[in-house]
Amino acid sequence: MGRLEREARQSGMTGAEIDAALVGRSFEARTAAIVAYACALKAGEAERIEQARSRASRIGVTAQELSAIARKAKQILASKRR
């Protein structure tokens, strides 16, 4: 089990939720929007990032939360490149 999976399990995510997140899905709308945003950041496609950010904002994810997600996603992506 990798570090990210351990962190996800420690945060209370179930195996099914982790599996869904790994393919960019979730069982809950807010979480799905956040996962879609993180996946868009990973893809690095500006239009997709903006669409995901807009959707997350409409669902109620704050700009502060989106910034935190973006920072964490960048950290994860940087660690994968090493």
mmCIF file of N, CA and C in Angstrom:
data_model
loop_
_atom_site.group_PDB
_atom_site.id
_atom_site.type_symbol
_atom_site.label_atom_id
_atom_site.label_comp_id
_atom_site.label_asym_id
_atom_site.label_seq_id
_atom_site.Cartn_x
_atom_site.Cartn_y
_atom_site.Cartn_z
ATOM 1 N N MET A 1 0.850 -1.182 0.000
ATOM 2 C CA MET A 1 0.000 0.000 0.000
ATOM 3 C C MET A 1 0.890 1.238 0.000
ATOM 4 N N GLY A 2 0.599 2.167 -0.927
ATOM 5 C CA GLY A 2 1.382 3.382 -1.043
ATOM 6 C C GLY A 2 1.012 4.419 0.003
ATOM 7 N N ARG A 3 1.867 5.414 0.116
ATOM 8 C CA ARG A 3 1.664 6.489 1.093
ATOM 9 C C ARG A 3 0.323 7.184 0.905
ATOM 10 N N LEU A 4 -0.029 7.482 -0.353
ATOM 11 C CA LEU A 4 -1.294 8.183 -0.597
ATOM 12 C C LEU A 4 -2.491 7.324 -0.207
ATOM 13 N N GLU A 5 -2.414 6.036 -0.492
ATOM 14 C CA GLU A 5 -3.519 5.156 -0.107
ATOM 15 C C GLU A 5 -3.629 5.082 1.415
ATOM 16 N N ARG A 6 -2.493 5.013 2.102
ATOM 17 C CA ARG A 6 -2.516 5.008 3.579
ATOM 18 C C ARG A 6 -3.156 6.288 4.105
ATOM 19 N N GLU A 7 -2.758 7.417 3.524
ATOM 20 C CA GLU A 7 -3.334 8.696 3.953
ATOM 21 C C GLU A 7 -4.833 8.727 3.703
ATOM 22 N N ALA A 8 -5.257 8.210 2.560
ATOM 23 C CA ALA A 8 -6.684 8.182 2.234
ATOM 24 C C ALA A 8 -7.441 7.320 3.233
ATOM 25 N N ARG A 9 -6.896 6.163 3.554
ATOM 26 C CA ARG A 9 -7.552 5.271 4.522
ATOM 27 C C ARG A 9 -7.588 5.910 5.903
ATOM 28 N N GLN A 10 -6.508 6.585 6.290
ATOM 29 C CA GLN A 10 -6.467 7.256 7.590
ATOM 30 C C GLN A 10 -7.462 8.402 7.662
ATOM 31 N N SER A 11 -7.771 8.991 6.516
ATOM 32 C CA SER A 11 -8.743 10.086 6.497
ATOM 33 C C SER A 11 -10.175 9.569 6.543
ATOM 34 N N GLY A 12 -10.327 8.234 6.466
ATOM 35 C CA GLY A 12 -11.652 7.650 6.579
ATOM 36 C C GLY A 12 -12.249 7.162 5.274
ATOM 37 N N MET A 13 -11.500 7.245 4.185
ATOM 38 C CA MET A 13 -12.019 6.778 2.901
ATOM 39 C C MET A 13 -12.061 5.251 2.884
ATOM 40 N N THR A 14 -13.093 4.715 2.274
ATOM 41 C CA THR A 14 -13.202 3.272 2.106
ATOM 42 C C THR A 14 -12.426 2.851 0.860
ATOM 43 N N GLY A 15 -12.218 1.559 0.712
ATOM 44 C CA GLY A 15 -11.545 1.046 -0.473
ATOM 45 C C GLY A 15 -12.276 1.425 -1.742
ATOM 46 N N ALA A 16 -13.610 1.336 -1.709
ATOM 47 C CA ALA A 16 -14.409 1.697 -2.884
ATOM 48 C C ALA A 16 -14.254 3.174 -3.222
ATOM 49 N N GLU A 17 -14.201 4.027 -2.198
ATOM 50 C CA GLU A 17 -14.015 5.458 -2.442
ATOM 51 C C GLU A 17 -12.633 5.731 -3.032
ATOM 52 N N ILE A 18 -11.623 5.034 -2.545
ATOM 53 C CA ILE A 18 -10.277 5.202 -3.072
ATOM 54 C C ILE A 18 -10.230 4.753 -4.528
ATOM 55 N N ASP A 19 -10.813 3.594 -4.816
ATOM 56 C CA ASP A 19 -10.851 3.095 -6.197
ATOM 57 C C ASP A 19 -11.555 4.083 -7.117
ATOM 58 N N ALA A 20 -12.680 4.619 -6.656
ATOM 59 C CA ALA A 20 -13.425 5.595 -7.463
ATOM 60 C C ALA A 20 -12.584 6.849 -7.695
ATOM 61 N N ALA A 21 -11.911 7.314 -6.656
ATOM 62 C CA ALA A 21 -11.084 8.513 -6.777
ATOM 63 C C ALA A 21 -9.941 8.309 -7.765
ATOM 64 N N LEU A 22 -9.390 7.109 -7.775
ATOM 65 C CA LEU A 22 -8.268 6.826 -8.684
ATOM 66 C C LEU A 22 -8.663 6.927 -10.153
ATOM 67 N N VAL A 23 -9.949 6.770 -10.449
ATOM 68 C CA VAL A 23 -10.412 6.913 -11.832
ATOM 69 C C VAL A 23 -11.206 8.206 -12.024
ATOM 70 N N GLY A 24 -11.098 9.121 -11.039
ATOM 71 C CA GLY A 24 -11.713 10.441 -11.174
ATOM 72 C C GLY A 24 -13.184 10.492 -10.862
ATOM 73 N N ARG A 25 -13.654 9.606 -9.980
ATOM 74 C CA ARG A 25 -15.080 9.596 -9.611
ATOM 75 C C ARG A 25 -15.236 9.626 -8.097
ATOM 76 N N SER A 26 -16.470 9.818 -7.667
ATOM 77 C CA SER A 26 -16.799 9.775 -6.254
ATOM 78 C C SER A 26 -18.274 9.450 -6.103
ATOM 79 N N PHE A 27 -18.632 9.026 -4.905
ATOM 80 C CA PHE A 27 -20.031 8.730 -4.602
ATOM 81 C C PHE A 27 -20.782 9.975 -4.142
ATOM 82 N N GLU A 28 -20.108 11.064 -3.940
ATOM 83 C CA GLU A 28 -20.699 12.290 -3.404
ATOM 84 C C GLU A 28 -20.353 13.452 -4.332
ATOM 85 N N ALA A 29 -21.320 14.289 -4.639
ATOM 86 C CA ALA A 29 -21.150 15.338 -5.654
ATOM 87 C C ALA A 29 -19.996 16.285 -5.349
ATOM 88 N N ARG A 30 -19.890 16.748 -4.109
ATOM 89 C CA ARG A 30 -18.831 17.695 -3.754
ATOM 90 C C ARG A 30 -17.457 17.046 -3.937
ATOM 91 N N THR A 31 -17.329 15.828 -3.444
ATOM 92 C CA THR A 31 -16.065 15.110 -3.578
ATOM 93 C C THR A 31 -15.755 14.831 -5.042
ATOM 94 N N ALA A 32 -16.776 14.479 -5.808
ATOM 95 C CA ALA A 32 -16.581 14.228 -7.234
ATOM 96 C C ALA A 32 -16.027 15.475 -7.932
ATOM 97 N N ALA A 33 -16.547 16.636 -7.569
ATOM 98 C CA ALA A 33 -16.074 17.884 -8.167
ATOM 99 C C ALA A 33 -14.620 18.156 -7.787
ATOM 100 N N ILE A 34 -14.268 17.864 -6.549
ATOM 101 C CA ILE A 34 -12.892 18.072 -6.090
ATOM 102 C C ILE A 34 -11.948 17.110 -6.795
ATOM 103 N N VAL A 35 -12.357 15.852 -6.918
ATOM 104 C CA VAL A 35 -11.528 14.857 -7.610
ATOM 105 C C VAL A 35 -11.356 15.250 -9.076
ATOM 106 N N ALA A 36 -12.436 15.702 -9.707
ATOM 107 C CA ALA A 36 -12.356 16.124 -11.108
ATOM 108 C C ALA A 36 -11.378 17.295 -11.264
ATOM 109 N N TYR A 37 -11.388 18.207 -10.310
ATOM 110 C CA TYR A 37 -10.465 19.343 -10.338
ATOM 111 C C TYR A 37 -9.021 18.855 -10.214
ATOM 112 N N ALA A 38 -8.770 17.950 -9.264
ATOM 113 C CA ALA A 38 -7.420 17.415 -9.093
ATOM 114 C C ALA A 38 -6.960 16.673 -10.347
ATOM 115 N N CYS A 39 -7.855 15.915 -10.951
ATOM 116 C CA CYS A 39 -7.508 15.185 -12.180
ATOM 117 C C CYS A 39 -7.224 16.155 -13.328
ATOM 118 N N ALA A 40 -7.972 17.240 -13.392
ATOM 119 C CA ALA A 40 -7.741 18.254 -14.423
ATOM 120 C C ALA A 40 -6.369 18.897 -14.222
ATOM 121 N N LEU A 41 -6.013 19.163 -12.973
ATOM 122 C CA LEU A 41 -4.691 19.716 -12.688
ATOM 123 C C LEU A 41 -3.605 18.754 -13.144
ATOM 124 N N LYS A 42 -3.814 17.478 -12.883
ATOM 125 C CA LYS A 42 -2.840 16.466 -13.300
ATOM 126 C C LYS A 42 -2.687 16.456 -14.820
ATOM 127 N N ALA A 43 -3.829 16.564 -15.537
ATOM 128 C CA ALA A 43 -3.794 16.554 -16.999
ATOM 129 C C ALA A 43 -3.130 17.810 -17.555
ATOM 130 N N GLY A 44 -3.211 18.908 -16.793
ATOM 131 C CA GLY A 44 -2.562 20.143 -17.204
ATOM 132 C C GLY A 44 -3.243 20.870 -18.346
ATOM 133 N N GLU A 45 -4.526 20.581 -18.566
ATOM 134 C CA GLU A 45 -5.272 21.220 -19.656
ATOM 135 C C GLU A 45 -6.055 22.408 -19.095
ATOM 136 N N ALA A 46 -5.671 23.603 -19.519
ATOM 137 C CA ALA A 46 -6.226 24.833 -18.957
ATOM 138 C C ALA A 46 -7.754 24.883 -19.015
ATOM 139 N N GLU A 47 -8.335 24.514 -20.137
ATOM 140 C CA GLU A 47 -9.796 24.571 -20.273
ATOM 141 C C GLU A 47 -10.471 23.585 -19.312
ATOM 142 N N ARG A 48 -9.915 22.406 -19.233
ATOM 143 C CA ARG A 48 -10.472 21.386 -18.335
ATOM 144 C C ARG A 48 -10.341 21.824 -16.872
ATOM 145 N N ILE A 49 -9.217 22.440 -16.534
ATOM 146 C CA ILE A 49 -9.007 22.940 -15.171
ATOM 147 C C ILE A 49 -10.062 23.996 -14.846
ATOM 148 N N GLU A 50 -10.278 24.934 -15.759
ATOM 149 C CA GLU A 50 -11.254 26.004 -15.513
ATOM 150 C C GLU A 50 -12.668 25.449 -15.394
ATOM 151 N N GLN A 51 -13.013 24.487 -16.231
ATOM 152 C CA GLN A 51 -14.347 23.878 -16.149
ATOM 153 C C GLN A 51 -14.532 23.174 -14.808
ATOM 154 N N ALA A 52 -13.527 22.426 -14.373
ATOM 155 C CA ALA A 52 -13.613 21.714 -13.101
ATOM 156 C C ALA A 52 -13.667 22.690 -11.936
ATOM 157 N N ARG A 53 -12.884 23.756 -12.019
ATOM 158 C CA ARG A 53 -12.893 24.779 -10.961
ATOM 159 C C ARG A 53 -14.271 25.438 -10.877
ATOM 160 N N SER A 54 -14.829 25.765 -12.013
ATOM 161 C CA SER A 54 -16.148 26.396 -12.055
ATOM 162 C C SER A 54 -17.220 25.473 -11.471
ATOM 163 N N ARG A 55 -17.185 24.214 -11.862
ATOM 164 C CA ARG A 55 -18.163 23.250 -11.340
ATOM 165 C C ARG A 55 -18.027 23.111 -9.824
ATOM 166 N N ALA A 56 -16.795 22.990 -9.348
ATOM 167 C CA ALA A 56 -16.563 22.860 -7.908
ATOM 168 C C ALA A 56 -17.074 24.097 -7.168
ATOM 169 N N SER A 57 -16.844 25.266 -7.730
ATOM 170 C CA SER A 57 -17.327 26.505 -7.112
ATOM 171 C C SER A 57 -18.847 26.528 -7.030
ATOM 172 N N ARG A 58 -19.509 26.089 -8.098
ATOM 173 C CA ARG A 58 -20.977 26.052 -8.095
ATOM 174 C C ARG A 58 -21.526 25.100 -7.044
ATOM 175 N N ILE A 59 -20.778 24.053 -6.759
ATOM 176 C CA ILE A 59 -21.216 23.066 -5.765
ATOM 177 C C ILE A 59 -20.938 23.562 -4.345
ATOM 178 N N GLY A 60 -20.101 24.574 -4.214
ATOM 179 C CA GLY A 60 -19.838 25.136 -2.891
ATOM 180 C C GLY A 60 -18.424 24.993 -2.381
ATOM 181 N N VAL A 61 -17.509 24.522 -3.214
ATOM 182 C CA VAL A 61 -16.107 24.439 -2.821
ATOM 183 C C VAL A 61 -15.545 25.863 -2.888
ATOM 184 N N THR A 62 -14.940 26.296 -1.807
ATOM 185 C CA THR A 62 -14.458 27.675 -1.739
ATOM 186 C C THR A 62 -13.151 27.858 -2.508
ATOM 187 N N ALA A 63 -12.847 29.103 -2.820
ATOM 188 C CA ALA A 63 -11.589 29.427 -3.499
ATOM 189 C C ALA A 63 -10.407 28.999 -2.637
ATOM 190 N N GLN A 64 -10.519 29.155 -1.336
ATOM 191 C CA GLN A 64 -9.461 28.744 -0.415
ATOM 192 C C GLN A 64 -9.262 27.219 -0.476
ATOM 193 N N GLU A 65 -10.349 26.467 -0.513
ATOM 194 C CA GLU A 65 -10.251 25.007 -0.620
ATOM 195 C C GLU A 65 -9.627 24.595 -1.950
ATOM 196 N N LEU A 66 -10.031 25.256 -3.032
ATOM 197 C CA LEU A 66 -9.470 24.945 -4.345
ATOM 198 C C LEU A 66 -7.974 25.234 -4.394
ATOM 199 N N SER A 67 -7.563 26.313 -3.754
ATOM 200 C CA SER A 67 -6.129 26.639 -3.695
ATOM 201 C C SER A 67 -5.367 25.573 -2.922
ATOM 202 N N ALA A 68 -5.939 25.107 -1.822
ATOM 203 C CA ALA A 68 -5.293 24.056 -1.026
ATOM 204 C C ALA A 68 -5.188 22.762 -1.835
ATOM 205 N N ILE A 69 -6.231 22.451 -2.575
ATOM 206 C CA ILE A 69 -6.222 21.250 -3.423
ATOM 207 C C ILE A 69 -5.143 21.386 -4.493
ATOM 208 N N ALA A 70 -5.062 22.553 -5.106
ATOM 209 C CA ALA A 70 -4.053 22.783 -6.148
ATOM 210 C C ALA A 70 -2.644 22.645 -5.580
ATOM 211 N N ARG A 71 -2.402 23.184 -4.386
ATOM 212 C CA ARG A 71 -1.083 23.065 -3.766
ATOM 213 C C ARG A 71 -0.734 21.595 -3.505
ATOM 214 N N LYS A 72 -1.687 20.858 -2.950
ATOM 215 C CA LYS A 72 -1.442 19.443 -2.637
ATOM 216 C C LYS A 72 -1.223 18.643 -3.927
ATOM 217 N N ALA A 73 -2.025 18.924 -4.943
ATOM 218 C CA ALA A 73 -1.867 18.219 -6.218
ATOM 219 C C ALA A 73 -0.487 18.476 -6.800
ATOM 220 N N LYS A 74 -0.012 19.712 -6.735
ATOM 221 C CA LYS A 74 1.318 20.036 -7.244
ATOM 222 C C LYS A 74 2.403 19.302 -6.466
ATOM 223 N N GLN A 75 2.238 19.203 -5.146
ATOM 224 C CA GLN A 75 3.200 18.462 -4.331
ATOM 225 C C GLN A 75 3.230 16.989 -4.740
ATOM 226 N N ILE A 76 2.061 16.402 -4.910
ATOM 227 C CA ILE A 76 1.977 14.991 -5.293
ATOM 228 C C ILE A 76 2.596 14.768 -6.659
ATOM 229 N N LEU A 77 2.240 15.633 -7.613
ATOM 230 C CA LEU A 77 2.786 15.481 -8.960
ATOM 231 C C LEU A 77 4.305 15.654 -8.975
ATOM 232 N N ALA A 78 4.801 16.594 -8.204
ATOM 233 C CA ALA A 78 6.261 16.816 -8.131
ATOM 234 C C ALA A 78 6.967 15.600 -7.540
ATOM 235 N N SER A 79 6.341 14.973 -6.548
ATOM 236 C CA SER A 79 6.966 13.806 -5.920
ATOM 237 C C SER A 79 6.979 12.610 -6.854
ATOM 238 N N LYS A 80 6.021 12.533 -7.786
ATOM 239 C CA LYS A 80 5.956 11.441 -8.751
ATOM 240 C C LYS A 80 7.032 11.576 -9.819
ATOM 241 N N ARG A 81 7.505 12.778 -10.060
ATOM 242 C CA ARG A 81 8.493 13.029 -11.118
ATOM 243 C C ARG A 81 9.903 12.677 -10.684
ATOM 244 N N ARG A 82 10.087 12.478 -9.418
ATOM 245 C CA ARG A 82 11.449 12.209 -8.904
ATOM 246 C C ARG A 82 11.884 10.819 -9.202
#
